[in-house]
Tab-separated table of C-alpha atoms in Angstrom:
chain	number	residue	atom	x	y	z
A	1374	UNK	CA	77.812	111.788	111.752
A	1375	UNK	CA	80.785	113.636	112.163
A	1376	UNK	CA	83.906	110.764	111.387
A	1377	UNK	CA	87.142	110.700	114.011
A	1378	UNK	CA	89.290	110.431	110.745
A	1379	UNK	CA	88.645	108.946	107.094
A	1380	UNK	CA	90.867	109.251	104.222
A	1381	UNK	CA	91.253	112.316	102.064
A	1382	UNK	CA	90.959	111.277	98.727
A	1383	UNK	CA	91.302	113.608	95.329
A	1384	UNK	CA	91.239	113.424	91.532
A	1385	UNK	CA	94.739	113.367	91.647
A	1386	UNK	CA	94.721	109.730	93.741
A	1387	UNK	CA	91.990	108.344	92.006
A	1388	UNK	CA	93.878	109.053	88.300
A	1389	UNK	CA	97.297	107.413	89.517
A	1390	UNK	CA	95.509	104.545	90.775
A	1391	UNK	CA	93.535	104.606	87.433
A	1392	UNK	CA	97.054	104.649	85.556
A	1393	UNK	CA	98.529	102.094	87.119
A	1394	UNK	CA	95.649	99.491	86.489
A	1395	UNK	CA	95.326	100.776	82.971
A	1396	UNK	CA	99.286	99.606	82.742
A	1397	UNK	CA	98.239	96.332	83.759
A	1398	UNK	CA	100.982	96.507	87.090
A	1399	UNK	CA	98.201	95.387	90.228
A	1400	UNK	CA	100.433	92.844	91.280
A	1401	UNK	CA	103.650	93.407	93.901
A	1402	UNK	CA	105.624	94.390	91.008
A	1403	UNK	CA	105.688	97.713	89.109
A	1404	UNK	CA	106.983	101.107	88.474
A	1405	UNK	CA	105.069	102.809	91.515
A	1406	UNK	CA	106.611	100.661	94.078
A	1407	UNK	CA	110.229	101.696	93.431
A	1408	UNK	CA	108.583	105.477	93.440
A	1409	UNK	CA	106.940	105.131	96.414
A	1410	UNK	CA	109.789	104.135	98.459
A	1411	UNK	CA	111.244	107.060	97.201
A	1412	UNK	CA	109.573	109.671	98.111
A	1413	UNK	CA	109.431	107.645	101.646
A	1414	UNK	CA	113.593	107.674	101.335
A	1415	UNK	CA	113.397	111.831	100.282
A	1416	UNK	CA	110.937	112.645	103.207
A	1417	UNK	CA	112.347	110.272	105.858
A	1418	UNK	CA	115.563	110.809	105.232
A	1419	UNK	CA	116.118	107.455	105.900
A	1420	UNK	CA	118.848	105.266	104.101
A	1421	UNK	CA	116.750	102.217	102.519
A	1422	UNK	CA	113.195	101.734	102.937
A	1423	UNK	CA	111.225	98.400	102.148
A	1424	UNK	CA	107.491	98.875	100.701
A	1425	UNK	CA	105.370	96.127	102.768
A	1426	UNK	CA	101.647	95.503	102.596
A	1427	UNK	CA	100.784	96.986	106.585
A	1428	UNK	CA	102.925	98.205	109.339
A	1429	UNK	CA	102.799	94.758	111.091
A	1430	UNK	CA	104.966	93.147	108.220
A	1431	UNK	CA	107.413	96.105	108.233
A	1432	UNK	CA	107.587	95.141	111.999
A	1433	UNK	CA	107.434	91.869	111.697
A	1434	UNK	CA	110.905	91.719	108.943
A	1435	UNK	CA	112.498	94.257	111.492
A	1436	UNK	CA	112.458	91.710	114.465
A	1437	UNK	CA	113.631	89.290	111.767
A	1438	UNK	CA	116.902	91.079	110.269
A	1439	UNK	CA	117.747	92.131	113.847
A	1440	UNK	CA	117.845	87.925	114.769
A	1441	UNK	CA	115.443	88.157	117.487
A	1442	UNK	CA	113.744	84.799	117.943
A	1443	UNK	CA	112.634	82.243	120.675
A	1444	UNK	CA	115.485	82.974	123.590
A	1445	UNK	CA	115.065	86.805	123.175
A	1446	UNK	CA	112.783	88.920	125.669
A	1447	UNK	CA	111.735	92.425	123.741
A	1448	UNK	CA	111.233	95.394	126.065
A	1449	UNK	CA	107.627	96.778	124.629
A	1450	UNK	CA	105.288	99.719	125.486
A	1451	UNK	CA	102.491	98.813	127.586
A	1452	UNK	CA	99.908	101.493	125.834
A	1453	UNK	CA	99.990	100.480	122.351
A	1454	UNK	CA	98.155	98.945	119.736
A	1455	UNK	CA	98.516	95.375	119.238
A	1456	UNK	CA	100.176	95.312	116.279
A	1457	UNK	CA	102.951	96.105	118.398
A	1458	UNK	CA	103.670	93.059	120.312
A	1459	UNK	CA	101.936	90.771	117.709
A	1460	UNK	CA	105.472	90.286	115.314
A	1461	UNK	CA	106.997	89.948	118.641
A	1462	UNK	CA	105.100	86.737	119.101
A	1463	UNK	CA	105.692	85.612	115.565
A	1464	UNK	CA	109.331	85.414	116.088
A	1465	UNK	CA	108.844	83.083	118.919
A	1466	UNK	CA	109.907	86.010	121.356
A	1467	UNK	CA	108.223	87.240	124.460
A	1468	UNK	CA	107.925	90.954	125.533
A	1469	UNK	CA	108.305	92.433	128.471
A	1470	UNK	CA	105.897	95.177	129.058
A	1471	UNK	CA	106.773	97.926	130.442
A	1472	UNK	CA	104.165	100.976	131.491
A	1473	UNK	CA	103.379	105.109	130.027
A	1474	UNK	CA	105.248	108.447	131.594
A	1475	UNK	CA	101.706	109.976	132.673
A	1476	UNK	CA	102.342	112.989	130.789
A	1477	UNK	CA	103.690	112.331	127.557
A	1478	UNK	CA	102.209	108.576	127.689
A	1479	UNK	CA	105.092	106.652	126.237
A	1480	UNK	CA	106.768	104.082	127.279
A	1481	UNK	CA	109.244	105.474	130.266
A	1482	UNK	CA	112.658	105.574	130.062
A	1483	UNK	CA	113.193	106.031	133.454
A	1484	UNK	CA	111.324	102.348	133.901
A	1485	UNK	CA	113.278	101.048	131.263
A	1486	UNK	CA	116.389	102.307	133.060
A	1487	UNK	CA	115.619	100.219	136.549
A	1488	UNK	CA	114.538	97.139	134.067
A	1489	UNK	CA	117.946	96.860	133.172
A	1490	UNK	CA	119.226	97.683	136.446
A	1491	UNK	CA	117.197	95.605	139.015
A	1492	UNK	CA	116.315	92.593	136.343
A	1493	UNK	CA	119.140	92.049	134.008
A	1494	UNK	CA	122.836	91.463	134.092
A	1495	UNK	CA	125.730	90.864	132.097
A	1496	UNK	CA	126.211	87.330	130.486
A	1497	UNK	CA	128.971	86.403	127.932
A	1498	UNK	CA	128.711	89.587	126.620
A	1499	UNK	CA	125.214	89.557	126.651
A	1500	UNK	CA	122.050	91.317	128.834
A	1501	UNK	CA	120.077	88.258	129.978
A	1502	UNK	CA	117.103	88.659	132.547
A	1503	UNK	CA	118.091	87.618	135.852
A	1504	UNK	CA	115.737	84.759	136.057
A	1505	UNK	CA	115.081	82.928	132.740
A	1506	UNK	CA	118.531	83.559	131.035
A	1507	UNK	CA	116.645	85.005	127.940
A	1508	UNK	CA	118.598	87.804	126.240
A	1509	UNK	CA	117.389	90.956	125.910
A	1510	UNK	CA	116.419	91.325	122.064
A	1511	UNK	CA	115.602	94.940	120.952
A	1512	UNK	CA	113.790	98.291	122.709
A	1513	UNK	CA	110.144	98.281	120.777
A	1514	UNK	CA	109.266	101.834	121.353
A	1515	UNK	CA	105.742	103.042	119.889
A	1516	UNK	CA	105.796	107.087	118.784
A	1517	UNK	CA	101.622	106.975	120.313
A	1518	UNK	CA	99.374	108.642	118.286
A	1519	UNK	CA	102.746	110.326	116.188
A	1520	UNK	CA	104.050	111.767	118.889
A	1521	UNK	CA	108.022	111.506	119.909
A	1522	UNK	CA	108.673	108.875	122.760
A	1523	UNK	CA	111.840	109.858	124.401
A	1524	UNK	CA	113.813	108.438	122.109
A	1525	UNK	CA	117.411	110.354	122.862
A	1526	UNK	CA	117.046	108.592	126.654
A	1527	UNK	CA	115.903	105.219	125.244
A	1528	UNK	CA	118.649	105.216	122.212
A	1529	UNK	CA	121.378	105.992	125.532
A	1530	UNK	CA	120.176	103.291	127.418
A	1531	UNK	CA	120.322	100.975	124.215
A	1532	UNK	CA	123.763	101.652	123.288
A	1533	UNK	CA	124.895	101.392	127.031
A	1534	UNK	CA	123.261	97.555	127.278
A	1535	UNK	CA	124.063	97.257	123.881
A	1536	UNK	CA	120.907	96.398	122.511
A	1537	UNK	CA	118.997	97.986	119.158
A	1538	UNK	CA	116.226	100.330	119.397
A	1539	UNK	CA	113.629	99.715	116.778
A	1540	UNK	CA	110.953	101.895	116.184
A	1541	UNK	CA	107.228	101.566	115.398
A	1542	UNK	CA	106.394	105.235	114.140
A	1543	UNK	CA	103.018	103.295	112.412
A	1544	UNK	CA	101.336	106.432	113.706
A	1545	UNK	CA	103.883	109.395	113.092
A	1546	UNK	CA	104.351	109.723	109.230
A	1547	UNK	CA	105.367	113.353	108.917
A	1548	UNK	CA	106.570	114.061	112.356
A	1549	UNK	CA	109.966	115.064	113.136
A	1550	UNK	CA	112.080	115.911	116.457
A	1551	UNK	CA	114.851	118.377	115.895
A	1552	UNK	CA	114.055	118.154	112.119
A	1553	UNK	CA	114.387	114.329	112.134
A	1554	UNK	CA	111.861	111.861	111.042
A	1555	UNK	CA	110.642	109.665	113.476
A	1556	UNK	CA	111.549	105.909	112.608
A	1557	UNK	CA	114.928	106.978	111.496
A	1558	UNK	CA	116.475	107.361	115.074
A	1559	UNK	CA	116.922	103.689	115.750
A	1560	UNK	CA	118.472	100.857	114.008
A	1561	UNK	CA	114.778	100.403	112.400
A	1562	UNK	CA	111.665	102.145	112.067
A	1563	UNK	CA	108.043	101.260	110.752
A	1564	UNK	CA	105.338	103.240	109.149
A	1565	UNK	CA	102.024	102.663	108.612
A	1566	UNK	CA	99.437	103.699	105.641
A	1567	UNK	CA	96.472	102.204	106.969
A	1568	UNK	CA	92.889	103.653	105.830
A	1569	UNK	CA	92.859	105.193	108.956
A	1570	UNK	CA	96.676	107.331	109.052
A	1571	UNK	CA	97.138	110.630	107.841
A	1572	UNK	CA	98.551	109.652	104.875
A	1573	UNK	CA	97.099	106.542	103.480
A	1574	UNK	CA	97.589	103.416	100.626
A	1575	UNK	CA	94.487	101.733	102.011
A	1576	UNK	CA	96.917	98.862	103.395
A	1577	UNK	CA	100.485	99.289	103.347
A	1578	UNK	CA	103.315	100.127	105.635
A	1579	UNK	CA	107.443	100.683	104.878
A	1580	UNK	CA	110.286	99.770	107.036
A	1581	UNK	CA	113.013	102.128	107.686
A	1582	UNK	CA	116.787	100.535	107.897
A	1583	UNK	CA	120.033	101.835	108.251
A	1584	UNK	CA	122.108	98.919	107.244
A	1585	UNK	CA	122.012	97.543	103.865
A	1586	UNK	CA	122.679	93.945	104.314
A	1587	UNK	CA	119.171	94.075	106.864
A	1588	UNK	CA	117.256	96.055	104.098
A	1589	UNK	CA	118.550	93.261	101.422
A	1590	UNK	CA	117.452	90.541	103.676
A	1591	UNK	CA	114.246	92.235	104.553
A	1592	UNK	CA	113.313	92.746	100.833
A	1593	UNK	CA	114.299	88.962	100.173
A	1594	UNK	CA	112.169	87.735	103.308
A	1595	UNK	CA	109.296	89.970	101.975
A	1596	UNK	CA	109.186	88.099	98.416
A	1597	UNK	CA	109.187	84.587	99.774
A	1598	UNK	CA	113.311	84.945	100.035
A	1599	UNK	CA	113.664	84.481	96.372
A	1600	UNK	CA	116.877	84.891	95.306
A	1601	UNK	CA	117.361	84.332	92.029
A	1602	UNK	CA	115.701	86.685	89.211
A	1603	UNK	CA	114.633	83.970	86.920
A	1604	UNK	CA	114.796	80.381	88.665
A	1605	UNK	CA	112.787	79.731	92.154
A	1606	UNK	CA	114.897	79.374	94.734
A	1607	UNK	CA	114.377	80.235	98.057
A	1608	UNK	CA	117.270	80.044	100.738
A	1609	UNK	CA	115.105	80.564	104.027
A	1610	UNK	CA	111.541	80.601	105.064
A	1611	UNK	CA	109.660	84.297	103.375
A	1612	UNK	CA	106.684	85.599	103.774
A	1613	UNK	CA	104.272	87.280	101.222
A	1614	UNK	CA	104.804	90.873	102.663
A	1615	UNK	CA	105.272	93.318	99.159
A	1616	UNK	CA	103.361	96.119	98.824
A	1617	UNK	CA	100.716	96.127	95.436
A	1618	UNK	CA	101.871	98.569	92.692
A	1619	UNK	CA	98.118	99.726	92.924
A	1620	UNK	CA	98.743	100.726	96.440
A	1621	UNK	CA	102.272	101.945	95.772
A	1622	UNK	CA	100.407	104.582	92.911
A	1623	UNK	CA	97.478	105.549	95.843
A	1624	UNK	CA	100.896	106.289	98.244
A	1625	UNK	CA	102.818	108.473	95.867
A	1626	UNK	CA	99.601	110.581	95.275
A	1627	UNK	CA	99.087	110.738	98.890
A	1628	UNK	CA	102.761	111.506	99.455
A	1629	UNK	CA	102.455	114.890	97.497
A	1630	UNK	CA	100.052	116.263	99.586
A	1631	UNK	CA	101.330	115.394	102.851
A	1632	UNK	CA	102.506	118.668	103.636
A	1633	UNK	CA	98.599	120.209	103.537
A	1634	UNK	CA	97.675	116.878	105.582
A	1635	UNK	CA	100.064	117.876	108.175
A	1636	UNK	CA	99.249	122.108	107.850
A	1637	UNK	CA	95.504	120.745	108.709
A	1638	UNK	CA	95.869	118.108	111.217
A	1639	UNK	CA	97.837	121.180	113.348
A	1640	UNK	CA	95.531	124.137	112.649
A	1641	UNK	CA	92.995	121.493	113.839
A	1642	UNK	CA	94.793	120.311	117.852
A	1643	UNK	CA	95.612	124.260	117.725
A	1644	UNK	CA	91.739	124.600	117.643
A	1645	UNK	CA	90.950	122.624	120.188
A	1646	UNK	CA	93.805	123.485	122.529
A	1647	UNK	CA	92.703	127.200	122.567
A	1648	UNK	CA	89.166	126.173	122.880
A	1649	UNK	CA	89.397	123.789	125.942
A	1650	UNK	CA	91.970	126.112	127.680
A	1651	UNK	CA	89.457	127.013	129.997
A	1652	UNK	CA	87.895	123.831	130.872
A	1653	UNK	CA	89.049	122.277	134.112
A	1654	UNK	CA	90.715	119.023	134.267
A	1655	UNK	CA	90.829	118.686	130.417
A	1656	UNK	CA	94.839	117.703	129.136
A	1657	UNK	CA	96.713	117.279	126.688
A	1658	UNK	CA	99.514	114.990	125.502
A	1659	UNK	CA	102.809	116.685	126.178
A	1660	UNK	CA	105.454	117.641	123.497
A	1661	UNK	CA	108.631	118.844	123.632
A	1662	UNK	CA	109.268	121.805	121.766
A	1663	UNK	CA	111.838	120.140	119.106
A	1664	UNK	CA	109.008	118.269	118.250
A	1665	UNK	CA	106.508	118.657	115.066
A	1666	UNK	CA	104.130	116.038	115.430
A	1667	UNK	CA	101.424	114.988	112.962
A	1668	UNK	CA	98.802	115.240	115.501
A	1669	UNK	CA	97.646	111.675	113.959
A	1670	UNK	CA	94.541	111.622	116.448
A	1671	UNK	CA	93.526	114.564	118.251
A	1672	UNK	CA	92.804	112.750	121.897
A	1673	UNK	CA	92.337	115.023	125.153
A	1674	UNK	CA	92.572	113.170	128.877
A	1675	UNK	CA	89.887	114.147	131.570
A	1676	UNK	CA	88.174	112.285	134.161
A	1677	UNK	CA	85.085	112.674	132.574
A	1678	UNK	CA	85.982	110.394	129.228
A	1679	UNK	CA	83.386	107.846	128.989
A	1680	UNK	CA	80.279	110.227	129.991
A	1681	UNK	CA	82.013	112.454	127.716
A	1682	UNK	CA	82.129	109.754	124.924
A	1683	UNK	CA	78.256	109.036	125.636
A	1684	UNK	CA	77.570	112.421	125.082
A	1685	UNK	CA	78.942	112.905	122.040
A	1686	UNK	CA	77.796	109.720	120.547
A	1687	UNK	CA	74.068	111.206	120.864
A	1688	UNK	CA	74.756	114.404	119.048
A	1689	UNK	CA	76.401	112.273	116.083
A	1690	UNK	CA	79.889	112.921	116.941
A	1691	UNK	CA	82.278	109.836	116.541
A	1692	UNK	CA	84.704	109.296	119.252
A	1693	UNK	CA	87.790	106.920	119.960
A	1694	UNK	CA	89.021	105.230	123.333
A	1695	UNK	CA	92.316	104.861	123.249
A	1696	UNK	CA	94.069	100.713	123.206
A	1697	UNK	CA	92.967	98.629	126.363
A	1698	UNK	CA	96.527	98.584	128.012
A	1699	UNK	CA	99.018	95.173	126.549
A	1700	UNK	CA	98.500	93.765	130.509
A	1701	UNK	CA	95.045	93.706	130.497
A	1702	UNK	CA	94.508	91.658	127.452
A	1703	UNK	CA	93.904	87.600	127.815
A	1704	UNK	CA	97.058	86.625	125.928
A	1705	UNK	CA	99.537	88.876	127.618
A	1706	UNK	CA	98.536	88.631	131.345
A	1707	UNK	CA	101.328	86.492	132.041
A	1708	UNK	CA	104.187	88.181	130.486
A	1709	UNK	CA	106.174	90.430	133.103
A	1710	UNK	CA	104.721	93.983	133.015
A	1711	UNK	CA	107.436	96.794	134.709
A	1712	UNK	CA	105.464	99.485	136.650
A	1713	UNK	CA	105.122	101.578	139.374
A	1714	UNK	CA	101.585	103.428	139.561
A	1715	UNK	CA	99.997	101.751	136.460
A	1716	UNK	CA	99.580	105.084	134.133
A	1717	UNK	CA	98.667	102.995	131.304
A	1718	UNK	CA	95.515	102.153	132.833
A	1719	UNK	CA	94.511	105.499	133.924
A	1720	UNK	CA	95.390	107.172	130.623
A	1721	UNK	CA	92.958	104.617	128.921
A	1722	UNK	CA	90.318	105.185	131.491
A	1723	UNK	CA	90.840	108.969	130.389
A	1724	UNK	CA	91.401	109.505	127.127
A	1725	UNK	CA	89.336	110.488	124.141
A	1726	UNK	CA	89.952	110.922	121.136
A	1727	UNK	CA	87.778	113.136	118.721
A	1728	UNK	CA	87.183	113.836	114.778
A	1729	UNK	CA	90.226	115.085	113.046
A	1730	UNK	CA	89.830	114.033	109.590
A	1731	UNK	CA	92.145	116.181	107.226
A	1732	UNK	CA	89.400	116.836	105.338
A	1733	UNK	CA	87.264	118.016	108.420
A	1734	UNK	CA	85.346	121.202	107.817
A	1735	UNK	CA	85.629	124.297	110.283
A	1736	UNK	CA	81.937	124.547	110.596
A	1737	UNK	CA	82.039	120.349	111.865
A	1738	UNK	CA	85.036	121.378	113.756
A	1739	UNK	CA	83.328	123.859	115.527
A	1740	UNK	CA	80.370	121.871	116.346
A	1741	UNK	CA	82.980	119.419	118.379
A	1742	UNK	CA	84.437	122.246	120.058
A	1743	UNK	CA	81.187	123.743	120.879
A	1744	UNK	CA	79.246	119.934	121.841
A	1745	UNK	CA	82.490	119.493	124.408
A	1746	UNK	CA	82.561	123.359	125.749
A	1747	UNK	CA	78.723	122.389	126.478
A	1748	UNK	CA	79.334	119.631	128.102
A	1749	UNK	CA	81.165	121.679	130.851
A	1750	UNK	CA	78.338	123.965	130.796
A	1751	UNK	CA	80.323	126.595	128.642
């Protein structure tokens, strides 16, 4: 079987793990925490980051420190993963879903734009939906599959209804638009080092913030809100969210070759765009050219998807459907979804992702190329 995309793991992981349980530090305190968020502050470029143990937590504090809670509605991309709109739920909020641009397949700004117009207004200083009064929270944009969303036009339309952008960039460590790490454009952002990302601490994530009161709070929420070094006391409701010094060592290994993860994950979407050039009604994602995306899953669009998929699956080749669309899942059918044509669907129906493990070989690479080419009859 050829793997979509495992974890590349060296010596050089597996003896900073070793030293860090040989120190005795396994627990959500240690040296390699503090180091890890770090090297995620020097790469980012972001202010103050927040080791958590997944990408849902880091989300999860971010709604928190921005206040958004039971009377807030939270604009969200319809084609996402669910860990999306999950923290959204935990805060008591509701999203509103709102559907793909059919060529870079993020959420839209323009449909974001005619929310605001056509179902919001102005209330005590506030934007409140026109029919249940709830205020409009945050902008949840998701970077899919680590490329940029349009996050100039979304930031704009944030600013102009006065409401914070946060950012899940779970999937887009080590991609950058105009030289700027994704996650760091809004007021928060969230990574991800799931087993699956490009760069990974086997569970673990990091929130991004700009302010340092919200990065104070979010570090006191994610340690049960302890405040006081030696006595327990807790001021608010916390949450066991801190990141294992284990993990934290596995990260900073991981960190220091994230520059040949990223050289690799391009060389290998550069190999497959040149070799499906040819084939008719295969696509790509689109990317603007300010952008240098980590190519976190190499995933092509065409018609022919699921026979596609099938095909594959025979020859040993493991394949990924992109997320069933927010809408069409039992628990969100009855939240508002914004859309015109529904793109979400149709880039679901479409889409296929294929192996792109950093530590794929050219000779399995090839084999991919050559199993799809075939399936065109090429």
């Amino acid at each position: 079987m050829i793997p979509l995309s495992v974890p590349n793991i060296s010596a050089a992981e597996q003896e900073k793990v070793a030293a860090a349980l040989a120190a005795n530090w396994i627990s959500t305190a240690g040296p390699e925490i503090k180091a890890f968020e770090n090297v995620l502050r020097e790469v980012t470029g972001a202010p103050f980051v927040v080791a958590t143990n997944s990408g849902t937590s880091a989300l999860h504090l971010a709604l928190l420190v921005h206040g958004i809670g039971p009377d807030h509605l939270v604009l969200a991309p319809n084609l996402t993963y669910i860990a999306t709109l999950n923290p959204v739920f935990y805060v008591g909020a509701e999203p509103v879903l709102i559907d793909a641009d059919p060529d870079s397949w993020q959420m839209s700004p323009a449909l974001v734009a005619s929310f605001f117009e056509e179902r919001t207004l102005e209330r005590e200083g506030k934007r409140v939906h026109r029919e249940n009064g709830k205020e409009i929270g945050a902008i949840l944009v998701t970077h899919v599959l680590g490329y940029a969303a349009e996050i100039a036009a979304l930031k704009a339309l944030g600013a102009q209804y006065g409401v914070p952008v946060i950012e899940d960039a779970a999937e887009a460590v080590g991609s950058t638009l105009d030289g700027q790490h994704l996650g760091t454009f809004g007021a928060a952002g969230v990574l991800s080092f799931n087993g699956n990302k490009i760069v990974s601490t086997g569970a673990g994530g990091a929130l991004l913030l700009q302010n340092p009161a919200q990065a104070e709070h979010a570090r006191s929420l994610a340690s049960h809100a302890k405040r006081h070094r030696d006595e327990y006391v807790h001021d608010e409701v916390g949450y066991n969210y801190g990141l294992s010094n284990v993990h934290a060592a596995l990260g900073v290994a991981q960190m220091e070759r994230l520059d040949s993860f990223l050289e690799r994950k391009r060389a290998v979407m550069a190999h497959y765009r040149a070799a499906f050039a040819d084939l008719e009604g295969v696509a790509f994602i689109s990317e603007s050219p300010s952008l240098a995306a980590n190519h976190w899953l190499a995933t092509i669009r065409t018609p022919a998807a699921r026979m596609l998929e099938e095909v594959l699956g025979v020859q040993g080749i493991q394949t990924r459907k992109l997320w069933v669309p927010m809408n069409r899942l039992p628990m969100f059918q009855e939240v508002e979804y914004w859309h015109g044509v529904d793109h979400s669907q149709s880039i679901y129906e479409e889409s296929l992702s294929l192996p792109c493990s950093t530590g794929i070989t050219d000779e399995d690479l090839q084999t991919v190329s050559d199993a799809v080419r075939s399936f065109w009859g090429k």
